[in-house]
PDB file of C-alpha atoms in Angstrom:
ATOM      1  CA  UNK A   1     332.350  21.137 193.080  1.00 52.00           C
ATOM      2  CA  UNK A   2     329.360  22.327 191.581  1.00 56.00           C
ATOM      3  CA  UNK A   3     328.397  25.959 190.751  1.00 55.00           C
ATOM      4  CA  UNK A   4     325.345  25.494 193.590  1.00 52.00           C
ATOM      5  CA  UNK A   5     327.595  24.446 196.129  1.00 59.00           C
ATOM      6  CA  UNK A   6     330.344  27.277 195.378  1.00 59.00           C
ATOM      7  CA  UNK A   7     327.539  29.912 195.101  1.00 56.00           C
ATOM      8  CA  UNK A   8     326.129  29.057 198.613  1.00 55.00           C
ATOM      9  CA  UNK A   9     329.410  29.057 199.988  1.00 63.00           C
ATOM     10  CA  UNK A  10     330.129  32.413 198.360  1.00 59.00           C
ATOM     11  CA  UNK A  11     326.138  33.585 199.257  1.00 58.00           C
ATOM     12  CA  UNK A  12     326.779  32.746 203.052  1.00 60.00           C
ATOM     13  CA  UNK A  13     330.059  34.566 203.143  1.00 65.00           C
ATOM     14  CA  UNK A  14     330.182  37.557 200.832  1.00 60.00           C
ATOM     15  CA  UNK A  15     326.484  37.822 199.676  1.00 60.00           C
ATOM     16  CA  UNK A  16     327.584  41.379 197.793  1.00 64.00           C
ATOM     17  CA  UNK A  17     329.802  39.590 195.774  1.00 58.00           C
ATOM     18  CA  UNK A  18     327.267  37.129 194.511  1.00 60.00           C
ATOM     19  CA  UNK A  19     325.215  40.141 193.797  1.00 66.00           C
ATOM     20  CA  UNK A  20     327.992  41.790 191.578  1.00 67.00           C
ATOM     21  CA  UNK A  21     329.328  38.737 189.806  1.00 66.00           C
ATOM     22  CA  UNK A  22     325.997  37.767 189.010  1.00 74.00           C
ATOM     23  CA  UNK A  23     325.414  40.901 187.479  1.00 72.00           C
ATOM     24  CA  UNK A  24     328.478  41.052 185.680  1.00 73.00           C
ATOM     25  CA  UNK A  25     327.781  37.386 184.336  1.00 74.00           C
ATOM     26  CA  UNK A  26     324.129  37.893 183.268  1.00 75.00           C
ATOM     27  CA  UNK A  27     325.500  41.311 181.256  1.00 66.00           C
ATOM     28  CA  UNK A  28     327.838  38.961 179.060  1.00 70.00           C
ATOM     29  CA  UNK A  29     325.725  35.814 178.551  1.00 75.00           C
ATOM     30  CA  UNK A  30     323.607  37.198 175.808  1.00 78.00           C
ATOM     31  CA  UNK A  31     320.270  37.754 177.133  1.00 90.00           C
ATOM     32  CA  UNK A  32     317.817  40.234 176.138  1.00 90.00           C
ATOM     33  CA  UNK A  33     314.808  41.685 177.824  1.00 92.00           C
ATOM     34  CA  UNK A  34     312.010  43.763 176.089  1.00 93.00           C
ATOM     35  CA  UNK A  35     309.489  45.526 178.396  1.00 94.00           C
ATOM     36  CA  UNK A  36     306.635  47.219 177.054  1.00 95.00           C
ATOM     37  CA  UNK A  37     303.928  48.690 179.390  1.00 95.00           C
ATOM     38  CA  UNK A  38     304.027  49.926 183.190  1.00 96.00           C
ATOM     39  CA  UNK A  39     305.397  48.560 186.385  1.00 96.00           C
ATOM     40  CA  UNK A  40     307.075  45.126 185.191  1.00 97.00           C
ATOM     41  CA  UNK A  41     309.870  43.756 186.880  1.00 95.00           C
ATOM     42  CA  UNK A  42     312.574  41.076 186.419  1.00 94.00           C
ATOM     43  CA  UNK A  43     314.543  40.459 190.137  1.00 92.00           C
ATOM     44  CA  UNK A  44     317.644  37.757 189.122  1.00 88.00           C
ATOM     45  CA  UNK A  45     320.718  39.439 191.198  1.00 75.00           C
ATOM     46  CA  UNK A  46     321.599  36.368 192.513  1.00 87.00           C
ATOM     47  CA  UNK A  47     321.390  33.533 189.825  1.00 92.00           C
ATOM     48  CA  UNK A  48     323.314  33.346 186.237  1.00 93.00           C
ATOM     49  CA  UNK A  49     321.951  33.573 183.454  1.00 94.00           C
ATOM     50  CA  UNK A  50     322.654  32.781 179.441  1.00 94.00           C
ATOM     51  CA  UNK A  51     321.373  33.077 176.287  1.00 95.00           C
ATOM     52  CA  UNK A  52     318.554  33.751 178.342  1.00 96.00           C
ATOM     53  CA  UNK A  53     315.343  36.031 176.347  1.00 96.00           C
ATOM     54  CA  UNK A  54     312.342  37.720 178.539  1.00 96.00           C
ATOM     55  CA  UNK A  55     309.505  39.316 176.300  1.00 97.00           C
ATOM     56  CA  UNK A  56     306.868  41.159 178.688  1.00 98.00           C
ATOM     57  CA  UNK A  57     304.163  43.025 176.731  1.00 98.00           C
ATOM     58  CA  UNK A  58     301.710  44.777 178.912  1.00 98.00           C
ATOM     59  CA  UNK A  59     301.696  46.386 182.811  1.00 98.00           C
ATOM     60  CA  UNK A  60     302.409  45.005 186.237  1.00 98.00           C
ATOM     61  CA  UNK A  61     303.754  41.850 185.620  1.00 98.00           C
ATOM     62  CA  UNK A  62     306.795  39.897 187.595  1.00 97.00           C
ATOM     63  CA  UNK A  63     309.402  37.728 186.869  1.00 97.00           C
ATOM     64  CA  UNK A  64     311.292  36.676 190.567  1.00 97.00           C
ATOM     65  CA  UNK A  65     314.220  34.407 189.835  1.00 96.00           C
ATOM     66  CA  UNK A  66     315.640  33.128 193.430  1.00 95.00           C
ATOM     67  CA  UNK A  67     319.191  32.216 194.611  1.00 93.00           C
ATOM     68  CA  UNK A  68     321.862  30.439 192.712  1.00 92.00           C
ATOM     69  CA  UNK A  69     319.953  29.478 189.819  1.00 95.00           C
ATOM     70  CA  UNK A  70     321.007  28.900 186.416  1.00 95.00           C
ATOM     71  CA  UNK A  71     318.914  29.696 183.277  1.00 96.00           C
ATOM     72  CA  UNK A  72     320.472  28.679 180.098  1.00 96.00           C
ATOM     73  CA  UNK A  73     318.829  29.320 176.285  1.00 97.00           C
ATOM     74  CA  UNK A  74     315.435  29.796 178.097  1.00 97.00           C
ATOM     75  CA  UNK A  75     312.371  31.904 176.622  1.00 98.00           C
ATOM     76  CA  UNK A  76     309.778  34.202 179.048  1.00 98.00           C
ATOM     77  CA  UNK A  77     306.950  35.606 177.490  1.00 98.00           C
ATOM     78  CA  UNK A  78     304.273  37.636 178.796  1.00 98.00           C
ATOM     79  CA  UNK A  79     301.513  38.702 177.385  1.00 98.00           C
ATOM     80  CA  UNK A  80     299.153  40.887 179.478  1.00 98.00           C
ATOM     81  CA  UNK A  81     298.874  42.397 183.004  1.00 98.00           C
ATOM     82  CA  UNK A  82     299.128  40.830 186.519  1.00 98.00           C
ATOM     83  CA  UNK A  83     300.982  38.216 185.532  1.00 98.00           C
ATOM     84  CA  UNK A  84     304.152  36.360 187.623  1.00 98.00           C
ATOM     85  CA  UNK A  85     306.588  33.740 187.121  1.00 98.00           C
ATOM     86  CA  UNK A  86     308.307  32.483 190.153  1.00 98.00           C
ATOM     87  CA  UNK A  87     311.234  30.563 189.731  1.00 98.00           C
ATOM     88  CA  UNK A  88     312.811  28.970 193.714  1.00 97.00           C
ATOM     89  CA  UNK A  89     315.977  29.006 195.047  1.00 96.00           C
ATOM     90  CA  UNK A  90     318.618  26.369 193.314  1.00 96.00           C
ATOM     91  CA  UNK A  91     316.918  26.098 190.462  1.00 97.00           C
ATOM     92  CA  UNK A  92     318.345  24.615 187.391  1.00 97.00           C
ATOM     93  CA  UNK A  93     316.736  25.045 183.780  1.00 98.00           C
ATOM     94  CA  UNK A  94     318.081  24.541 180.410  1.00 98.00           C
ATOM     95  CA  UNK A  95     315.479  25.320 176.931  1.00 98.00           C
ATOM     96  CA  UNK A  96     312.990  26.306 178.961  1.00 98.00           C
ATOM     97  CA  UNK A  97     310.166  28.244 177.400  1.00 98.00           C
ATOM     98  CA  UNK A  98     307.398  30.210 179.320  1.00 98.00           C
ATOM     99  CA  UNK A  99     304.856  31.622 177.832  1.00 98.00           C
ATOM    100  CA  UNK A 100     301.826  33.368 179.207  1.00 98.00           C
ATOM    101  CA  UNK A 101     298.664  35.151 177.918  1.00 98.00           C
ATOM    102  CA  UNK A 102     296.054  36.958 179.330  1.00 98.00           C
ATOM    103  CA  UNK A 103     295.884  38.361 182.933  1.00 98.00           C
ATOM    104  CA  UNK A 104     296.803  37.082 185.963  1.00 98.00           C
ATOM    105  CA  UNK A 105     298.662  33.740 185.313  1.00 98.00           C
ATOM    106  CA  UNK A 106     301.001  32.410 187.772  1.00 98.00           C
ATOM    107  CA  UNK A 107     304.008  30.052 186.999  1.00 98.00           C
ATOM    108  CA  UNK A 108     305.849  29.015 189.968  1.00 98.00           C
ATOM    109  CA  UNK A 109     308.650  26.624 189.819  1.00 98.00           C
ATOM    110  CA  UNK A 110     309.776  25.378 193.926  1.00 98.00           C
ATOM    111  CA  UNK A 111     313.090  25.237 194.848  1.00 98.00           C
ATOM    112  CA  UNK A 112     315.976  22.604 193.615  1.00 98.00           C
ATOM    113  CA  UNK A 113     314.219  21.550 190.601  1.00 98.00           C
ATOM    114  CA  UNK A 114     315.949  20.764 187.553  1.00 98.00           C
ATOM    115  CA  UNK A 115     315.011  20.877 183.444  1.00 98.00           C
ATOM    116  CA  UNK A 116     317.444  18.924 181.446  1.00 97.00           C
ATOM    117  CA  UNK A 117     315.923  19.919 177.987  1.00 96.00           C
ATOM    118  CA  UNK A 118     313.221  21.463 176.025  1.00 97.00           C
ATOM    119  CA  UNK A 119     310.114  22.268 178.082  1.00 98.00           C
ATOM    120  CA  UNK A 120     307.045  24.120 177.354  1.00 98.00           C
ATOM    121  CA  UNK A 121     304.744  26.075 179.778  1.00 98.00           C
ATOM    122  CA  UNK A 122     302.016  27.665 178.493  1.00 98.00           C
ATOM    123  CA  UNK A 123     299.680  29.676 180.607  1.00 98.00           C
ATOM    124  CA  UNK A 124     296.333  31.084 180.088  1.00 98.00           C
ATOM    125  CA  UNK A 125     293.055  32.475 181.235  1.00 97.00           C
ATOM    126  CA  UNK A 126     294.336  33.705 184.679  1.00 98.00           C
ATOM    127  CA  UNK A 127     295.053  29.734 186.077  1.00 98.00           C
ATOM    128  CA  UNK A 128     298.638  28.824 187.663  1.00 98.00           C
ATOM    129  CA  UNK A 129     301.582  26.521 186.869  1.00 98.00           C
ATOM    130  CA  UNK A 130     302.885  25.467 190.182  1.00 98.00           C
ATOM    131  CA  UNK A 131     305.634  22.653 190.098  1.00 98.00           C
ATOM    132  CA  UNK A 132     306.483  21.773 193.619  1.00 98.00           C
ATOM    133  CA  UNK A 133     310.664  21.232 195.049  1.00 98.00           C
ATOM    134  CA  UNK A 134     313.065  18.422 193.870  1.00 98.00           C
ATOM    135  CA  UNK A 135     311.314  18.202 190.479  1.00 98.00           C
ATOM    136  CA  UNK A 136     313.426  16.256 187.642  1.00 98.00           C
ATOM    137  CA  UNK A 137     312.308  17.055 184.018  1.00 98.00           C
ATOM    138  CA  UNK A 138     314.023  15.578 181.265  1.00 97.00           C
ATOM    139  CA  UNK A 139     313.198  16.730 177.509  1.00 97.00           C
ATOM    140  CA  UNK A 140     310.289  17.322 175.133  1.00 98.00           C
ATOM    141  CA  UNK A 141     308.101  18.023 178.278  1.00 98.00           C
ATOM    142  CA  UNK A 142     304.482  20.010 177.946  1.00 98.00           C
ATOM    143  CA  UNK A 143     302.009  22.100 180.449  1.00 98.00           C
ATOM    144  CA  UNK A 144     299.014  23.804 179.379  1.00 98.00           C
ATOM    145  CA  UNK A 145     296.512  24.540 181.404  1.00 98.00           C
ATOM    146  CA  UNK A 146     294.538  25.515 178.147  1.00 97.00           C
ATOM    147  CA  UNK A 147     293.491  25.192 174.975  1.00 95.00           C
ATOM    148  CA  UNK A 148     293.940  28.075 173.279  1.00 91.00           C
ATOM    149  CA  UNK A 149     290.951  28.335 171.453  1.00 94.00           C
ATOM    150  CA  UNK A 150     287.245  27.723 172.142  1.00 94.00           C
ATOM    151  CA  UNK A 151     284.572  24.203 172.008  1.00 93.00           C
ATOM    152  CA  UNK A 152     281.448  25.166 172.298  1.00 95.00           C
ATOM    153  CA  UNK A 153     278.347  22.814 172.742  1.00 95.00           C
ATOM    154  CA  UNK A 154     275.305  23.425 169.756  1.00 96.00           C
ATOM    155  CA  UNK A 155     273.794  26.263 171.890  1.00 96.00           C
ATOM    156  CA  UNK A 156     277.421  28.554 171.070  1.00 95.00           C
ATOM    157  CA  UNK A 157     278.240  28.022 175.135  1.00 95.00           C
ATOM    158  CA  UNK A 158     281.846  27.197 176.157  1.00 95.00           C
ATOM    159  CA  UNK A 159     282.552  24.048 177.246  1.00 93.00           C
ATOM    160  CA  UNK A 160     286.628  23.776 177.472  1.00 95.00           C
ATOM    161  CA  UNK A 161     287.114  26.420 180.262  1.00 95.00           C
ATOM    162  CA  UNK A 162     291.238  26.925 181.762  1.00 97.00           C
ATOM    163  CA  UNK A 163     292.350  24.989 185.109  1.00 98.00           C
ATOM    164  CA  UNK A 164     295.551  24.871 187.093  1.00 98.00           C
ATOM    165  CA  UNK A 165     297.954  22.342 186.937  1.00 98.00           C
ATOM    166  CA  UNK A 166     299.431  21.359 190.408  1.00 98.00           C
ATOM    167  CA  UNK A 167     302.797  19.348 190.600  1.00 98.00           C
ATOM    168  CA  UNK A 168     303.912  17.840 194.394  1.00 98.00           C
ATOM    169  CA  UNK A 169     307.501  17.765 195.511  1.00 98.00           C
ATOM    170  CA  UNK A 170     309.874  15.494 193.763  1.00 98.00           C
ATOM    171  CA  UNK A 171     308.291  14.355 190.981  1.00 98.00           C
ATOM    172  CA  UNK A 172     310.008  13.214 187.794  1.00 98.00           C
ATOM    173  CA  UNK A 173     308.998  13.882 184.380  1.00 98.00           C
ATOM    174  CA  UNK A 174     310.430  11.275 181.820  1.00 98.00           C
ATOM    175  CA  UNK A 175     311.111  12.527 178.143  1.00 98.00           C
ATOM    176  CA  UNK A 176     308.035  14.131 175.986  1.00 98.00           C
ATOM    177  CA  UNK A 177     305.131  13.565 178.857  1.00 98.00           C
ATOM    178  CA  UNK A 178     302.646  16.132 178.241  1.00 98.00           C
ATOM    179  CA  UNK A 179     300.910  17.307 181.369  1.00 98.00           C
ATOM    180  CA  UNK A 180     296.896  19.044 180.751  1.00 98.00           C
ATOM    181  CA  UNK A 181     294.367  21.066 182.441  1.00 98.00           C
ATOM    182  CA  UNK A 182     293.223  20.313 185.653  1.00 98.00           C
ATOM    183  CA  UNK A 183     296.180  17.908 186.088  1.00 98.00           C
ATOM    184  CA  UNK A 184     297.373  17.244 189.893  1.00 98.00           C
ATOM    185  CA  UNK A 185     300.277  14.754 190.757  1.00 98.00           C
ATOM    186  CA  UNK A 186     301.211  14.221 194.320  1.00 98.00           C
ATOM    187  CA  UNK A 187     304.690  13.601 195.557  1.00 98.00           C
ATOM    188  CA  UNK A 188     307.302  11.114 194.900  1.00 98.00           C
ATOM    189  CA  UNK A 189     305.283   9.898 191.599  1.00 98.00           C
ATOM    190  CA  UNK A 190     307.275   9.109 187.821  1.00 98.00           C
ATOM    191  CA  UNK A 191     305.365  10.275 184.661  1.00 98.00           C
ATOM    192  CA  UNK A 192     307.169   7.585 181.928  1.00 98.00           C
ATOM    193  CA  UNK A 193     307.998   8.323 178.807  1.00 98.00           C
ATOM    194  CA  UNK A 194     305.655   9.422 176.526  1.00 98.00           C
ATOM    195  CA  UNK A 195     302.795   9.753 178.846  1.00 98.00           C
ATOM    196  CA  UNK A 196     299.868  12.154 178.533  1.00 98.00           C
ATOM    197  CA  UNK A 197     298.487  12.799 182.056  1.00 98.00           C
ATOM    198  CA  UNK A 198     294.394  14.146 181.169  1.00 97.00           C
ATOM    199  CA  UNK A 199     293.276  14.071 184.798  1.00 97.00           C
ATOM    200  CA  UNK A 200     294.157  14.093 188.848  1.00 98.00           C
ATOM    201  CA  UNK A 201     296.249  11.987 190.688  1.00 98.00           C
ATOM    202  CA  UNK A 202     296.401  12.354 194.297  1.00 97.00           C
ATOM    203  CA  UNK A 203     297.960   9.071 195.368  1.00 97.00           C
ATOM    204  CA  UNK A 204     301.723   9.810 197.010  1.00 98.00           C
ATOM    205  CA  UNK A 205     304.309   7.478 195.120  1.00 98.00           C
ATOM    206  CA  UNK A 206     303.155   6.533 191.939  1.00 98.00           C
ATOM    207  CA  UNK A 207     303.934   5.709 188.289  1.00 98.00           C
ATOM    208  CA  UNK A 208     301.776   6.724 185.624  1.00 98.00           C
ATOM    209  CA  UNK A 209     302.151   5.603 182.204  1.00 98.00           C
ATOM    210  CA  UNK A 210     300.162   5.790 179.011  1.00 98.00           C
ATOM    211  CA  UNK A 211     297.943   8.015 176.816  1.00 97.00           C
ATOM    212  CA  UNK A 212     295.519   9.030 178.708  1.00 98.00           C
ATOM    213  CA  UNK A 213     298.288   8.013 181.876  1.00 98.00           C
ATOM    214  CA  UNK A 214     296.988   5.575 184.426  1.00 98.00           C
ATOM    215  CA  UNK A 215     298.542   3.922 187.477  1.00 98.00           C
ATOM    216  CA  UNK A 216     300.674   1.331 186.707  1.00 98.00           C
ATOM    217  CA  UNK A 217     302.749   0.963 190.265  1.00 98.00           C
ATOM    218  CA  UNK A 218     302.190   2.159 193.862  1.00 98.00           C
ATOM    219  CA  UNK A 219     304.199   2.534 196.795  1.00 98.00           C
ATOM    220  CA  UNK A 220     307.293   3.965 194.665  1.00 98.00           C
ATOM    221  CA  UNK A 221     309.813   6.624 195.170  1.00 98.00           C
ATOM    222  CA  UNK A 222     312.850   7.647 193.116  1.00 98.00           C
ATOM    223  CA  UNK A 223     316.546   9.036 193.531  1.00 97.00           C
ATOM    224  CA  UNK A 224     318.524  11.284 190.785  1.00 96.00           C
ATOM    225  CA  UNK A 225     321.629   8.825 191.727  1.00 94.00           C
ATOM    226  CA  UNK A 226     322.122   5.059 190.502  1.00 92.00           C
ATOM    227  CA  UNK A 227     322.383   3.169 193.030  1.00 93.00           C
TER     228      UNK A 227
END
């Protein structure tokens, strides 16, 4: 039986206990959390947690981990004010990094989604992360909704500006896709292996494939099971 199943079992029935084991768990899985600045919280009392590190440098920022959830070797780190990272309920991630700069940011990761190795998201520039429910990720997996630094046309303005990346519900991420700016994927789609997705997609079902991705099937879907 898996640790999700017992822990909703033992959240339904004795909800306090969770609560205590949880914390009692998350104090001997060596994680550390620096806060520096005003007003920032971390809220994980019901989810485990190891070899887990949260950095938060500046004020008012959030980190809401939801219910039965485990975190293992995972990186958070915030840098500036206003920021959040939202993480559902059931939510399983392993070398996860997070990392966020500037003011405002929002990563939000929906319930029952899964990371099965290293994945980076980078946020910047006030945008959002938002990765929908039933998400698969394998490894070597990318987001940035920015740059990092500045292109500028020959009159000095800026012309690479931030943008949100939007993820449906159950989509799966083969190993080292890269997601960019201003990247949308409805549900039920596959990003293949390798794959660098530059641009929308709003069709439901989908594979994309390629650098810069493109659709290569329709009318899909996908289970986590072999059938």
């Amino acid at each position: 039986m898996s640790l999700f199943s017992v822990g909703k079992r033992l959240l339904n029935r004795y909800p306090s206990f969770l609560v205590a084991s949880s914390k009692a768990y998350n104090f001997i899985g060596f994680n550390k959390t620096r806060k520096k600045g005003k007003m920032n919280r971390v809220e994980c009392n019901k989810s485990f947690l190891y070899k887990t590190k949260a950095k938060i440098i500046g004020s008012n920022n959030s980190i809401q981990i939801g219910n039965i959830c485990q975190l293992k070797n995972c990186t958070i780190n915030i840098y500036g004010n206003n920021n959040r990272i939202i993480i559902g309920d059931n939510v399983y991630l392993k070398d996860a990094e997070f990392h966020i700069e500037d003011d405002y940011n929002e990563i939000n990761i929906g319930n029952k989604t899964t990371i099965f190795g290293k994945t980076h998201f980078a946020c910047i520039e006030g945008r959002k992360i938002v990765v929908g429910d039933d998400c698969m990720f394998s490894a070597d997996v990318v987001f940035r909704t920015g740059d990092s630094h500045s292109i500028t046309d020959n009159n000095g303005n800026r012309i690479n500006a931030s943008k949100d990346i939007i993820i449906g519900n159950h989509v799966w991420f083969g190993n080292r896709t890269i997601i960019i700016k201003g990247v949308h994927i409805a549900d039920n789609s596959i990003i293949g292996t390798g794959s660098v997705v530059t641009k929308a997609f709003f069709d439901v079902g989908v594979v994309l494939v390629g650098n810069p991705a493109r659709i290569v099937k329709r009318n899909v879907n996908w289970l986590r099971e072999r059938i």
